[in-house]
Short mmCIF file of C-alpha atoms in Angstrom, two decimals:
data_model
loop_
_atom_site.label_atom_id
_atom_site.label_comp_id
_atom_site.label_asym_id
_atom_site.label_seq_id
_atom_site.Cartn_x
_atom_site.Cartn_y
_atom_site.Cartn_z
CA MET T 1 -7.89 6.18 17.76
CA LYS T 2 -11.38 5.10 17.17
CA LEU T 3 -12.49 3.86 13.78
CA PRO T 4 -14.72 6.67 12.48
CA LEU T 5 -17.83 4.74 11.71
CA ALA T 6 -20.49 7.43 11.34
CA ALA T 7 -18.27 9.81 9.34
CA LEU T 8 -16.45 7.19 7.24
CA ALA T 9 -18.36 7.57 3.98
CA ALA T 10 -18.34 11.36 4.09
CA LEU T 11 -14.62 11.50 4.87
CA THR T 12 -13.69 9.10 2.10
CA VAL T 13 -15.57 11.17 -0.41
CA ALA T 14 -13.88 14.32 0.88
CA LEU T 15 -10.48 12.56 0.72
CA SER T 16 -10.95 11.43 -2.88
CA ALA T 17 -11.91 14.96 -3.79
CA CYS T 18 -9.02 16.69 -2.79
CA ALA T 19 -5.82 7.74 19.52
CA SER T 20 -3.98 6.07 21.10
CA GLN T 21 -0.26 6.01 21.92
CA GLY T 22 2.08 3.69 20.05
CA PRO T 23 4.62 1.34 21.55
CA ALA T 24 7.96 2.64 22.66
CA PRO T 25 10.30 3.02 19.61
CA SER T 26 13.18 0.68 19.22
CA THR T 27 15.26 3.21 17.43
CA ARG T 28 15.93 6.89 18.12
CA PRO T 29 13.24 9.34 17.00
CA MET T 30 13.84 10.69 13.55
CA ALA T 31 14.20 14.34 12.73
CA SER T 32 12.32 15.87 9.86
CA PRO T 33 13.37 14.26 6.65
CA SER T 34 15.44 15.93 3.93
CA PRO T 35 13.35 17.44 1.08
CA ALA T 36 11.32 14.90 -0.74
CA PRO T 37 13.08 13.64 -3.92
CA SER T 38 10.15 14.69 -6.09
CA LEU T 39 10.45 18.36 -5.12
CA GLN T 40 13.42 18.29 -7.56
CA THR T 41 13.49 17.00 -11.07
CA PRO T 42 15.17 13.60 -10.62
CA ALA T 43 17.73 12.32 -13.11
CA ARG T 44 16.16 9.09 -14.29
CA HIS T 45 17.00 6.58 -16.95
CA ALA T 46 14.55 5.80 -19.64
CA ILE T 47 11.49 4.09 -18.22
CA ASP T 48 9.14 2.07 -20.33
CA ARG T 49 5.46 1.96 -19.36
CA GLN T 50 3.18 -0.61 -20.93
CA THR T 51 -0.43 -1.47 -20.21
CA PHE T 52 -1.80 -5.01 -20.04
CA GLN T 53 -5.32 -6.35 -19.39
CA TYR T 54 -5.09 -8.87 -16.58
CA ALA T 55 -8.70 -9.82 -16.01
CA THR T 56 -12.40 -9.14 -16.84
CA LYS T 57 -14.84 -9.06 -13.85
CA GLY T 58 -18.56 -8.70 -14.49
CA GLY T 59 -17.89 -7.11 -17.81
CA GLU T 60 -15.29 -4.72 -16.33
CA LYS T 61 -11.86 -4.90 -17.96
CA LEU T 62 -9.09 -4.60 -15.46
CA TYR T 63 -5.69 -3.35 -16.50
CA LEU T 64 -2.20 -2.89 -15.04
CA ASP T 65 0.62 -0.61 -15.95
CA ARG T 66 4.15 -2.08 -15.93
CA TYR T 67 7.13 0.28 -15.42
CA VAL T 68 10.63 -1.01 -16.20
CA SER T 69 13.93 0.71 -16.74
CA ARG T 70 15.77 0.01 -20.00
CA THR T 71 19.10 0.35 -18.22
CA ALA T 72 18.58 -1.52 -14.97
CA PRO T 73 21.12 -4.26 -14.10
CA SER T 74 20.70 -7.62 -15.77
CA GLY T 75 19.31 -10.60 -13.95
CA LYS T 76 15.93 -11.40 -12.47
CA ARG T 77 14.25 -8.20 -11.12
CA PRO T 78 12.19 -7.81 -7.96
CA VAL T 79 8.59 -6.62 -8.39
CA LEU T 80 6.62 -3.91 -6.54
CA ILE T 81 2.86 -4.08 -7.07
CA PHE T 82 0.95 -0.95 -6.15
CA SER T 83 -2.79 -0.40 -5.42
CA PHE T 84 -4.15 3.15 -5.43
CA GLY T 85 -6.28 4.74 -2.70
CA GLY T 86 -9.65 6.49 -2.83
CA GLY T 87 -12.02 4.80 -0.28
CA TRP T 88 -12.91 1.96 -2.74
CA GLU T 89 -14.95 4.51 -4.76
CA SER T 90 -12.39 6.56 -6.69
CA GLY T 91 -8.79 6.52 -7.89
CA GLN T 92 -6.78 5.62 -10.99
CA ARG T 93 -3.82 3.36 -11.47
CA TYR T 94 -2.17 5.96 -13.81
CA ASP T 95 -2.49 9.04 -11.59
CA ALA T 96 0.56 11.34 -12.05
CA ILE T 97 1.65 10.91 -8.42
CA ILE T 98 1.57 7.11 -8.81
CA ALA T 99 3.46 7.31 -12.10
CA ASP T 100 6.12 9.44 -10.48
CA PHE T 101 6.43 6.95 -7.58
CA ALA T 102 6.58 4.02 -9.96
CA GLU T 103 9.26 5.56 -12.15
CA TYR T 104 11.41 6.23 -9.07
CA PHE T 105 11.46 2.58 -8.14
CA ALA T 106 11.72 1.32 -11.75
CA ASP T 107 14.91 3.44 -12.00
CA ARG T 108 16.26 1.50 -9.01
CA GLY T 109 15.87 -1.85 -10.61
CA TYR T 110 12.31 -2.86 -9.63
CA VAL T 111 9.64 -3.82 -12.03
CA VAL T 112 6.73 -1.69 -10.78
CA VAL T 113 3.14 -2.71 -11.51
CA SER T 114 0.24 -0.32 -10.82
CA ILE T 115 -3.11 -2.07 -10.93
CA ASP T 116 -6.81 -1.44 -11.40
CA TYR T 117 -9.21 -3.14 -9.02
CA ARG T 118 -12.98 -3.03 -8.76
CA LEU T 119 -14.38 -0.16 -6.65
CA GLY T 120 -16.90 -1.87 -4.39
CA ILE T 121 -18.16 1.24 -2.56
CA LYS T 122 -18.68 3.12 -5.83
CA ALA T 123 -20.73 0.18 -7.15
CA ALA T 124 -22.69 -0.25 -3.93
CA LYS T 125 -23.63 3.41 -3.88
CA ALA T 126 -24.52 3.46 -7.56
CA SER T 127 -26.83 0.44 -7.14
CA GLY T 128 -28.43 1.84 -3.96
CA GLN T 129 -27.24 -1.11 -1.96
CA MET T 130 -25.27 0.86 0.61
CA THR T 131 -27.06 2.18 3.71
CA ALA T 132 -25.99 3.53 7.06
CA ALA T 133 -26.96 0.14 8.60
CA ASN T 134 -24.83 -2.00 6.24
CA ALA T 135 -21.92 0.32 5.55
CA LEU T 136 -19.33 -1.78 7.31
CA ASP T 137 -20.45 -4.92 5.54
CA MET T 138 -20.15 -3.03 2.21
CA TYR T 139 -16.61 -1.94 3.11
CA LEU T 140 -15.63 -5.55 3.99
CA ARG T 141 -17.10 -6.68 0.69
CA ALA T 142 -15.25 -3.95 -1.22
CA ILE T 143 -12.00 -5.05 0.47
CA ASP T 144 -12.63 -8.67 -0.63
CA LEU T 145 -13.14 -7.51 -4.21
CA GLY T 146 -9.95 -5.49 -4.10
CA VAL T 147 -8.00 -8.43 -2.57
CA GLU T 148 -9.36 -10.82 -5.16
CA ASP T 149 -8.27 -8.47 -7.94
CA LEU T 150 -4.84 -7.98 -6.37
CA PHE T 151 -4.47 -11.81 -6.28
CA ASP T 152 -5.49 -12.11 -9.91
CA ALA T 153 -3.03 -9.31 -10.93
CA THR T 154 -0.34 -11.13 -8.96
CA SER T 155 -1.09 -14.40 -10.75
CA TYR T 156 -0.86 -12.60 -14.07
CA VAL T 157 2.48 -11.18 -13.11
CA VAL T 158 3.82 -14.52 -11.98
CA GLY T 159 2.71 -15.98 -15.34
CA GLN T 160 4.91 -13.43 -17.06
CA ALA T 161 7.99 -14.17 -14.98
CA GLN T 162 10.10 -15.42 -17.86
CA ALA T 163 8.93 -12.89 -20.40
CA TRP T 164 9.38 -10.03 -18.04
CA ASN T 165 12.60 -11.32 -16.47
CA ILE T 166 11.28 -11.09 -12.91
CA ASP T 167 11.84 -13.07 -9.73
CA PRO T 168 8.43 -14.39 -8.64
CA THR T 169 9.81 -15.01 -5.13
CA GLN T 170 10.56 -11.26 -4.76
CA ILE T 171 7.06 -9.79 -5.24
CA VAL T 172 6.18 -7.01 -2.76
CA ILE T 173 2.63 -5.57 -2.53
CA SER T 174 2.03 -1.97 -1.55
CA GLY T 175 -0.63 0.68 -1.62
CA SER T 176 -2.07 3.91 -0.40
CA SER T 177 -5.13 4.11 1.94
CA ALA T 178 -7.70 1.71 0.54
CA GLY T 179 -4.94 0.15 -1.59
CA ALA T 180 -2.81 -0.23 1.52
CA THR T 181 -5.60 -1.95 3.32
CA ASN T 182 -6.15 -4.26 0.37
CA SER T 183 -2.45 -5.16 0.53
CA LEU T 184 -2.50 -5.90 4.25
CA VAL T 185 -5.67 -7.97 4.06
CA ALA T 186 -4.19 -9.81 0.96
CA THR T 187 -1.14 -10.58 3.09
CA TYR T 188 -3.36 -11.93 5.91
CA ASN T 189 -5.31 -14.11 3.38
CA GLN T 190 -2.15 -15.44 1.68
CA VAL T 191 -0.42 -16.36 4.90
CA ASN T 192 -3.49 -17.98 6.35
CA GLN T 193 -4.30 -19.77 3.07
CA THR T 194 -7.90 -18.70 3.01
CA GLU T 195 -10.31 -19.93 0.40
CA LEU T 196 -9.91 -16.59 -1.39
CA ALA T 197 -6.12 -16.98 -1.59
CA ARG T 198 -6.28 -20.65 -2.60
CA ALA T 199 -8.69 -19.81 -5.47
CA HIS T 200 -6.77 -16.84 -6.90
CA LEU T 201 -3.05 -17.30 -6.20
CA PRO T 202 -0.64 -19.86 -7.71
CA PRO T 203 -0.12 -22.90 -5.51
CA GLY T 204 2.57 -22.32 -2.92
CA PHE T 205 2.93 -18.62 -3.77
CA ARG T 206 4.10 -16.27 -1.02
CA TYR T 207 4.46 -12.54 -1.09
CA ALA T 208 7.95 -11.36 -0.20
CA GLY T 209 6.70 -8.26 1.70
CA ALA T 210 4.13 -5.57 2.06
CA ILE T 211 4.22 -1.85 2.36
CA SER T 212 1.27 0.06 3.86
CA MET T 213 0.89 3.79 3.51
CA ALA T 214 -1.96 4.61 5.92
CA GLY T 215 -3.63 1.22 5.71
CA ALA T 216 -4.82 -1.35 8.29
CA PHE T 217 -6.04 -4.88 8.63
CA TRP T 218 -9.90 -4.62 8.40
CA LEU T 219 -11.34 -8.06 8.97
CA PRO T 220 -14.80 -9.53 9.79
CA ALA T 221 -15.98 -8.98 13.34
CA LYS T 222 -14.16 -10.95 16.07
CA THR T 223 -11.48 -12.22 13.61
CA PRO T 224 -8.15 -12.38 15.45
CA LEU T 225 -4.99 -11.17 13.72
CA THR T 226 -3.15 -14.51 13.70
CA TRP T 227 -0.78 -16.22 11.33
CA LYS T 228 -0.74 -19.90 10.29
CA SER T 229 2.77 -19.49 8.94
CA ALA T 230 5.37 -16.78 9.07
CA PRO T 231 4.10 -13.47 7.45
CA PRO T 232 6.56 -11.61 5.23
CA PRO T 233 8.21 -8.41 6.49
CA ILE T 234 5.70 -5.49 6.60
CA GLN T 235 6.39 -1.81 6.58
CA PHE T 236 3.78 0.60 8.01
CA ILE T 237 3.72 4.38 7.45
CA HIS T 238 0.94 5.86 9.52
CA GLY T 239 -0.11 8.96 11.52
CA ALA T 240 -1.66 8.85 14.98
CA LYS T 241 -4.23 11.46 13.99
CA ASP T 242 -5.43 9.56 10.89
CA GLN T 243 -9.17 10.46 10.41
CA LEU T 244 -10.02 7.39 8.35
CA VAL T 245 -7.87 4.30 9.01
CA THR T 246 -7.27 2.54 12.27
CA TYR T 247 -3.99 3.47 14.02
CA ASP T 248 -4.18 1.00 16.89
CA GLU T 249 -7.06 -1.40 17.32
CA GLN T 250 -10.82 -1.40 17.60
CA GLN T 251 -13.28 -4.27 17.89
CA VAL T 252 -16.71 -3.04 16.59
CA ALA T 253 -18.74 -4.46 13.76
CA ILE T 254 -15.40 -5.27 12.18
CA ALA T 255 -12.07 -6.22 13.66
CA ALA T 256 -9.69 -3.39 12.88
CA TYR T 257 -5.95 -3.63 13.48
CA GLY T 258 -3.67 -0.68 12.79
CA PRO T 259 0.13 -0.61 12.81
CA VAL T 260 0.47 0.01 16.61
CA TYR T 261 -1.33 -3.26 17.41
CA ALA T 262 0.01 -5.16 14.40
CA GLN T 263 3.69 -4.36 15.06
CA LYS T 264 3.44 -5.30 18.72
CA GLN T 265 1.99 -8.62 17.77
CA LEU T 266 4.54 -9.26 14.95
CA ALA T 267 7.45 -8.29 17.19
CA ALA T 268 6.27 -10.56 20.03
CA GLN T 269 6.33 -13.51 17.61
CA GLY T 270 9.75 -12.65 16.10
CA TYR T 271 8.43 -11.46 12.71
CA SER T 272 10.12 -8.60 10.91
CA SER T 273 8.46 -5.19 10.53
CA TRP T 274 9.24 -1.50 10.23
CA PHE T 275 6.75 1.10 11.62
CA ILE T 276 7.25 4.72 10.61
CA ASP T 277 5.11 6.47 13.22
CA LEU T 278 4.05 10.12 12.92
CA PRO T 279 2.23 11.20 16.19
CA GLN T 280 1.08 14.43 14.60
CA GLY T 281 0.30 13.11 11.05
CA ASP T 282 -3.09 12.36 9.63
CA HIS T 283 -4.39 10.62 6.50
CA LEU T 284 -2.40 12.96 4.31
CA LEU T 285 0.34 10.32 4.72
CA SER T 286 -1.56 8.06 2.40
CA VAL T 287 -0.23 10.28 -0.41
CA GLY T 288 2.65 12.13 1.26
CA ALA T 289 4.49 8.82 1.98
CA MET T 290 4.87 8.34 -1.76
CA PHE T 291 7.16 11.36 -1.74
CA ASP T 292 8.82 11.46 1.68
CA TYR T 293 9.60 7.79 2.41
CA ARG T 294 10.94 6.39 -0.85
CA ASP T 295 14.43 5.88 0.67
CA GLU T 296 12.97 4.03 3.68
CA MET T 297 10.89 1.82 1.35
CA ASP T 298 13.96 1.06 -0.70
CA ALA T 299 15.94 0.25 2.44
CA PHE T 300 13.16 -1.96 3.73
CA MET T 301 13.02 -3.94 0.51
CA ARG T 302 16.83 -4.25 0.29
CA ARG T 303 17.49 -5.16 3.95
CA MET T 304 14.45 -7.05 5.22
CA ILE T 305 13.48 -8.73 1.95
CA ALA T 306 16.35 -9.05 -0.49
CA GLN T 307 18.94 -9.63 2.28
CA GLY T 308 16.51 -11.30 4.72
CA GLN T 309 17.68 -9.38 7.77
CA GLN T 310 15.42 -10.18 10.75
CA MET T 311 14.58 -7.03 12.71
CA THR T 312 11.88 -4.92 14.28
CA ILE T 313 12.23 -1.16 13.69
CA HIS T 314 9.91 1.54 15.14
CA THR T 315 10.90 4.99 14.16
CA VAL T 316 9.00 8.03 15.49
CA GLU T 317 9.09 11.19 13.42
CA THR T 318 8.01 14.66 14.57
CA ASP T 319 7.87 17.65 12.16
CA LYS T 320 7.81 21.36 12.77
CA THR T 321 5.10 21.38 10.13
CA PRO T 322 2.91 18.30 10.83
CA LYS T 323 1.87 16.20 7.83
CA THR T 324 -1.80 16.98 7.94
CA PHE T 325 -4.40 17.97 5.27
CA GLY T 326 -4.30 21.50 6.69
CA ASN T 327 -0.65 21.71 5.66
CA LEU T 328 -1.05 19.89 2.30
CA GLY T 329 -0.21 22.90 0.11
CA VAL T 330 2.76 24.01 2.21
CA ILE T 331 4.32 20.52 2.33
CA TYR T 332 3.45 18.96 -1.01
CA GLY T 333 2.07 21.68 -3.28
CA ALA T 334 5.29 21.98 -5.35
CA ALA T 335 5.75 18.16 -5.44
CA PHE T 336 2.26 17.55 -6.65
CA LYS T 337 2.53 20.18 -9.35
CA ALA T 338 5.90 18.84 -10.54
CA ALA T 339 4.60 15.28 -10.69
CA LYS T 340 1.56 16.35 -12.75
CA GLU T 341 3.72 18.28 -15.10
CA ARG T 342 6.02 15.30 -15.67
CA HIS T 343 3.25 12.73 -16.16
CA ALA T 344 0.30 13.54 -18.35
CA GLU T 345 -2.51 11.08 -17.81
CA PRO T 346 -3.40 8.87 -20.80
#
């Protein structure tokens, strides 16, 4: 699909308030999934949530929430860092849906970290800097701010490795929409050892993997998607009818690479990836994935990261009720309500 340049700002505001064909699948198409775990009240062990300040940027204090189970197995735990979505102008690290997602993975032995990051588009609009002519430059700048903050949060987590009993070689970054794009661009920067990565990550640090829920690689114009060293395994969850974020590729005032393009390239070079592809899905997946694909994310982290299995997986899912904003209430209304009832915001 085409990157929606003219409508991008309006669509991101609408989203916060509320195409091309992919490569042939390497596994059989998936049927509709079983009911999302969060439609039921899960039996979870006691989860501790603590808040830490990890940085101050321009007078703005940035925090992260750490979720950890009191009863998880002993030993060094893997880490899942999550960045929220909202078009780089809205969103909260402690949203009830994020808390529900974080507790699910904390209960499975991960230390889950949900982070703040600076909202570059919100700041650009508030200051009057953003115009129709410079909108894409403002989005690239906002992504750089989000990536820098993700790197600083990562460095903070690595610095707590002993105190938190975590394995710094098993840190996976993830996110929804804008947060997913931050995570993918952060992966690109880390693997290619850009100046931004060298300045804000510990020397020699590598992410163990990345999970993108409706995100893409958005890079400066004419930047190729190349890797100076082997990238970590990447999992993409994306719909072909996404209204906001690139599904395949487009070269305009930015270089935009979605999961269709990215997985083809990764597979051609022998790098591991898993693309969960929904031909009828739209940007609702940026949130819906946090309910429907938890088991797949867990399997991805266990098989491709913890066990180091080398593979390329492309699953195609078709639903009788497509995962689109028009069907939001039907598909996720009960899950959203239950999550908000279980997690009161601070």
